Tab-separated table of C-alpha atoms in Angstrom:
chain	number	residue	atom	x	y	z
A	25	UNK	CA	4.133	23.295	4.535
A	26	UNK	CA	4.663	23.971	8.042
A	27	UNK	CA	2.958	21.863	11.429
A	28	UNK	CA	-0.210	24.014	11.881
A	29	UNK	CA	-0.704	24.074	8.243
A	30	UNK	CA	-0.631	20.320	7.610
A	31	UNK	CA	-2.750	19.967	10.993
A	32	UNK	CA	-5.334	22.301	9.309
A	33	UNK	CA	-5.153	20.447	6.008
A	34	UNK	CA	-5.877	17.270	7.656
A	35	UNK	CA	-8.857	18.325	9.962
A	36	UNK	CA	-10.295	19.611	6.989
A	37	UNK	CA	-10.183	16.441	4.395
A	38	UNK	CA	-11.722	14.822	7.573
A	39	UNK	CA	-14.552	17.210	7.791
A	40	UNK	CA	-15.080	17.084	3.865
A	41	UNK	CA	-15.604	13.251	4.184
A	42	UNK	CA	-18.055	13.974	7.355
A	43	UNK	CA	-19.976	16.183	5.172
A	44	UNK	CA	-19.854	13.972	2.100
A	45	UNK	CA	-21.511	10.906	4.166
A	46	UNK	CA	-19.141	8.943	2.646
A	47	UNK	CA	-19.139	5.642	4.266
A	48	UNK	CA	-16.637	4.050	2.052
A	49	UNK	CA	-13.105	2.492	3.292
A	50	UNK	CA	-10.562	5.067	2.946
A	51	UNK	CA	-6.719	5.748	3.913
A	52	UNK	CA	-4.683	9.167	4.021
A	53	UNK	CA	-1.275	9.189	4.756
A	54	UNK	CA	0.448	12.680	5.604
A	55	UNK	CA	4.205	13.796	6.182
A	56	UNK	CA	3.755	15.804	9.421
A	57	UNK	CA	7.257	17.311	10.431
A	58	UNK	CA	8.838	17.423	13.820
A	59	UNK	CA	11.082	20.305	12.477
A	60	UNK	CA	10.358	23.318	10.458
A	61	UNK	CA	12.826	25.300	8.480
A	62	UNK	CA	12.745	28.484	6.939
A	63	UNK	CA	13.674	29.956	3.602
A	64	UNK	CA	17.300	29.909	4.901
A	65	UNK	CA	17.035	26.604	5.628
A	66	UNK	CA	17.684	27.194	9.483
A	67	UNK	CA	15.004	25.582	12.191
A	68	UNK	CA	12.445	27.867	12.528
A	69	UNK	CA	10.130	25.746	14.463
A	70	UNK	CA	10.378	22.043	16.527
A	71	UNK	CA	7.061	20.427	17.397
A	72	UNK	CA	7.717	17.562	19.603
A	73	UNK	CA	5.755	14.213	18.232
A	74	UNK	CA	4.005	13.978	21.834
A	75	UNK	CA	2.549	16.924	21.087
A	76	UNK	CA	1.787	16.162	17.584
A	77	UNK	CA	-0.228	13.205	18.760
A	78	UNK	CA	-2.325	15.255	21.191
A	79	UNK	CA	-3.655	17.427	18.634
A	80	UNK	CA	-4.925	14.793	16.377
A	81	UNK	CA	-6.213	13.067	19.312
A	82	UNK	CA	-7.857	15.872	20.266
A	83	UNK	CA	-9.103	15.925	16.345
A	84	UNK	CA	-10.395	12.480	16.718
A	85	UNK	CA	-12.861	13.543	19.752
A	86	UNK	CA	-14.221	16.489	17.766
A	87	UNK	CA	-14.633	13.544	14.737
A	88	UNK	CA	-16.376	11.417	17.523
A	89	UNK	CA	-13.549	8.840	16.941
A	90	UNK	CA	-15.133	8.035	13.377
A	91	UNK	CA	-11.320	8.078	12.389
A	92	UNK	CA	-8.333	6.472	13.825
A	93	UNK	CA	-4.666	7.531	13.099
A	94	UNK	CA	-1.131	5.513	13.391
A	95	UNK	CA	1.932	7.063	12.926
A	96	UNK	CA	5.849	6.394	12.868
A	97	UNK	CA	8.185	8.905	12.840
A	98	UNK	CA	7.080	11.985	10.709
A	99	UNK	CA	4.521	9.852	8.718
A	100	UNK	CA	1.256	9.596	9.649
A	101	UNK	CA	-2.038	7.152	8.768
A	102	UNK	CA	-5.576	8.221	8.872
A	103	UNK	CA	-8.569	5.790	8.326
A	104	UNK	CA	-11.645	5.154	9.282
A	105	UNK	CA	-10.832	1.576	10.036
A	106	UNK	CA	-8.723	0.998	12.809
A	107	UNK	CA	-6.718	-2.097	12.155
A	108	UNK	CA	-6.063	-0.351	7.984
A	109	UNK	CA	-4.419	2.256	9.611
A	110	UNK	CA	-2.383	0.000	12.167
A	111	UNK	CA	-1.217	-1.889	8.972
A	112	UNK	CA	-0.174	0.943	7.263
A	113	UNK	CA	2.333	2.249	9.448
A	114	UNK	CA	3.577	-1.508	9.882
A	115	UNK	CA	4.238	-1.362	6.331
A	116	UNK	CA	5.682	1.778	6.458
A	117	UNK	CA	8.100	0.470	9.432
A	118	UNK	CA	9.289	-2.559	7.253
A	119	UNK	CA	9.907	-0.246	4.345
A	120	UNK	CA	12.137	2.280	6.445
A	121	UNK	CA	14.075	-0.924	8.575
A	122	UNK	CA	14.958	-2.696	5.153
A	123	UNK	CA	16.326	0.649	3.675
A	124	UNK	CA	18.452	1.171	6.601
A	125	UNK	CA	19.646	-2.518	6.285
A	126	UNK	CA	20.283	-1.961	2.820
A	127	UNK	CA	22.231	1.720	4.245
A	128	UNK	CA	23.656	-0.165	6.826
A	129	UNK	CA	25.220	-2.534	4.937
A	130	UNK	CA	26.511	-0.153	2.370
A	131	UNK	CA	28.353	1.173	4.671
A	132	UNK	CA	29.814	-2.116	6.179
A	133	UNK	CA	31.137	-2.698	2.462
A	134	UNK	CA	32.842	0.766	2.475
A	135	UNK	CA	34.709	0.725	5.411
A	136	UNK	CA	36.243	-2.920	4.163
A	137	UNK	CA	36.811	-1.569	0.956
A	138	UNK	CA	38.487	1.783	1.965
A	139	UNK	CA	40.777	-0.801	4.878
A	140	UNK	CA	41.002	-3.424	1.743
A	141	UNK	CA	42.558	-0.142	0.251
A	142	UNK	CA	44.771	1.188	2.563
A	143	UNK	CA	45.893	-2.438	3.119
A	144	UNK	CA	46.639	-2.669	-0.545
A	145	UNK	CA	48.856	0.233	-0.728
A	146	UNK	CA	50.674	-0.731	2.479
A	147	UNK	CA	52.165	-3.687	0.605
A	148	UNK	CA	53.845	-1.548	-1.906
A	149	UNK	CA	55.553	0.153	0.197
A	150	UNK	CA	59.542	-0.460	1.941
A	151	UNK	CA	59.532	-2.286	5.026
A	152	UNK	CA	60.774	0.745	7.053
A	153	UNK	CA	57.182	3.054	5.232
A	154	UNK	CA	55.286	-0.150	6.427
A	155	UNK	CA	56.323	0.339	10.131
A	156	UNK	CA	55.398	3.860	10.208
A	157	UNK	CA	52.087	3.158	9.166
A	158	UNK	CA	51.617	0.111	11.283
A	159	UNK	CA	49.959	2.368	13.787
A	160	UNK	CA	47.180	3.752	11.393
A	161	UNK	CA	46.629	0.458	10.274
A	162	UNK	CA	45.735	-0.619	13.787
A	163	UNK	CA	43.963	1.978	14.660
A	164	UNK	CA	41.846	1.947	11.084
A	165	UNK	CA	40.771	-1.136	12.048
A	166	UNK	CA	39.558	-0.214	15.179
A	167	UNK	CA	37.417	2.672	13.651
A	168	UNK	CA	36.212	0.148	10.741
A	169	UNK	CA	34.965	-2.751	13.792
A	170	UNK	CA	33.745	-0.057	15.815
A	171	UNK	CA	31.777	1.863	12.840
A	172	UNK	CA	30.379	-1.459	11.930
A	173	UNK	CA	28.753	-2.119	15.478
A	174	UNK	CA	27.267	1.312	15.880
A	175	UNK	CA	23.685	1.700	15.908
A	176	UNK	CA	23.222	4.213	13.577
A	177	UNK	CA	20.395	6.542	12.454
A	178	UNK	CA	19.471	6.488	8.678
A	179	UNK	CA	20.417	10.347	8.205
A	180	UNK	CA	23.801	9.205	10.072
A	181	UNK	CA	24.221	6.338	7.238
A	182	UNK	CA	23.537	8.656	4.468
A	183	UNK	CA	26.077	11.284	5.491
A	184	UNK	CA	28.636	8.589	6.357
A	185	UNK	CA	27.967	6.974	2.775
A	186	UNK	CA	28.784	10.350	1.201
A	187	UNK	CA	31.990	10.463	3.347
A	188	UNK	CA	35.183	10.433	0.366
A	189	UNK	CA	37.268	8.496	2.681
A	190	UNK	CA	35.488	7.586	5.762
A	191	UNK	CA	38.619	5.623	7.678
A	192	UNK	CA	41.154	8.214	7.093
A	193	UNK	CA	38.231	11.280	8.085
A	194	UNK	CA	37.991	9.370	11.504
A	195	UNK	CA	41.677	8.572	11.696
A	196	UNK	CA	43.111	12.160	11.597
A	197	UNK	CA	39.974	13.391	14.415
A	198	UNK	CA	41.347	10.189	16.422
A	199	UNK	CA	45.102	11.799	16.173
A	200	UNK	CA	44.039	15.422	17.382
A	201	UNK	CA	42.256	13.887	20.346
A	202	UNK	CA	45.494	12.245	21.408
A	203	UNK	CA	43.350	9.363	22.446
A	204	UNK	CA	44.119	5.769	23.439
A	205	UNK	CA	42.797	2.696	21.529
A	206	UNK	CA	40.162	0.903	23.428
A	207	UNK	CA	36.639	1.673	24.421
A	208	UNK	CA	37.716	5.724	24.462
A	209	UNK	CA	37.838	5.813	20.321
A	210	UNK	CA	34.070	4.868	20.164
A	211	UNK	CA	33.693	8.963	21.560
A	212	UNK	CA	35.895	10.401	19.202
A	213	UNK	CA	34.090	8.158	16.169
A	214	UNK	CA	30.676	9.465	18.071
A	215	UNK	CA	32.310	13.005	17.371
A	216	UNK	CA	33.418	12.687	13.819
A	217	UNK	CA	29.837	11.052	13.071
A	218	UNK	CA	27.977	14.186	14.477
A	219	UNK	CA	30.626	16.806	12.663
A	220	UNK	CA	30.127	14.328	9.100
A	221	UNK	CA	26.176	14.142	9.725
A	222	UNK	CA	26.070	18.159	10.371
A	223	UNK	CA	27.835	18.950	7.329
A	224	UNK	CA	25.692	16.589	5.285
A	225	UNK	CA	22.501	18.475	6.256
A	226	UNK	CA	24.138	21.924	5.878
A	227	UNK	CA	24.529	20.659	2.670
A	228	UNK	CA	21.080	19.394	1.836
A	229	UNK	CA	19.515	22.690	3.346
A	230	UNK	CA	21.469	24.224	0.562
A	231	UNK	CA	20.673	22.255	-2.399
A	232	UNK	CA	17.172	22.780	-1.332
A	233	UNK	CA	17.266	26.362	-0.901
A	234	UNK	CA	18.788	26.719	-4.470
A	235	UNK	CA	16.460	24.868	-6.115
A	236	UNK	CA	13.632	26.988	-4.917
């Protein structure tokens, strides 16, 4: 369902519950999106949360403020007790802030396992193959510290997760941006994030276009 659709949805469970004289504790929660696709699975519509928030408030007035809403990010509270609604979407922010933990520190065991790896098959090689790839070592580690520090956004996490082999992805972008180590290779991981993250959704709009 799209914005004005949900927004219509919920004004009119409100009004049912007006009508109804119900006076007993209730809680709704809604998925209101910020972005709308279409059957293509393209944007078809953004609907900043700002003003999101100023058509429920303006909802509330025409409810005489017998409801109260929280929100955080696309999800959304209603209630017509304050403080239930409040402690809803502080649940709802725990949940979200332990799965990206959880994401967060499935990816911190990747990029040690995939270095663990590379490591691993350094040490089978000559002495002379082991110079030549002293250089990508280095610089893998760089990408694995600096990938580790990022703050990262829970879609990022998931499409970095997905990532076959993460270090050697960010490696080769590092070598075609002739870059220098230091604080410069934080841009070209910032880069190869946004390119992994964009093909990730590309690929979720597609699954859920074909399974329509």
């Amino acid at each position: 369902m799209k914005t004005e659709e949900i927004l219509k949805q919920i004004y009119e469970e409100l009004n049912k519950i007006i009508e109804s004289k119900d006076n007993r504790i209730f809680v709704m929660e809604y998925t209101i999106p910020s972005v709308n696709y279409n059957e293509n699975g393209n944007i078809e519509d953004m609907s900043f949360a700002s003003g999101i928030k100023m058509e429920l408030e303006k909802m509330m007035e025409h409810f005489k403020y017998e409801f109260y809403f929280s929100s955080y990010k696309d999800k959304y509270f209603f209630s017509n007790v304050e403080e239930i609604a409040r402690q809803k979407m502080l649940q709802e922010i725990d949940t979200e802030t332990t799965k990206e933990q959880k994401l967060k520190m499935d990816l911190n065991e990747k990029v040690e396992q995939e270095y663990a790896s590379f490591k691993k098959e350094l040490e089978q090689k000559s002495p002379k193959e082991i110079i030549e790839k002293a250089y990508e070592l280095v610089v893998k580690q760089e990408i694995k510290d600096e990938l580790k520090e990022k703050n990262l956004t829970k879609d990022e996490l998931k499409a970095l997760l997905k990532e076959k082999d993460l270090l050697s992805e960010c490696y080769e972008d590092w070598r075609n941006s002739d870059g220098r180590l230091g604080e410069v290779i934080s841009y070209t991981i910032d880069d190869s994030i946004e390119i992994i993250e964009q093909e990730y959704k590309k690929e979720n709009k597609q699954k859920i276009k074909e399974s329509r």
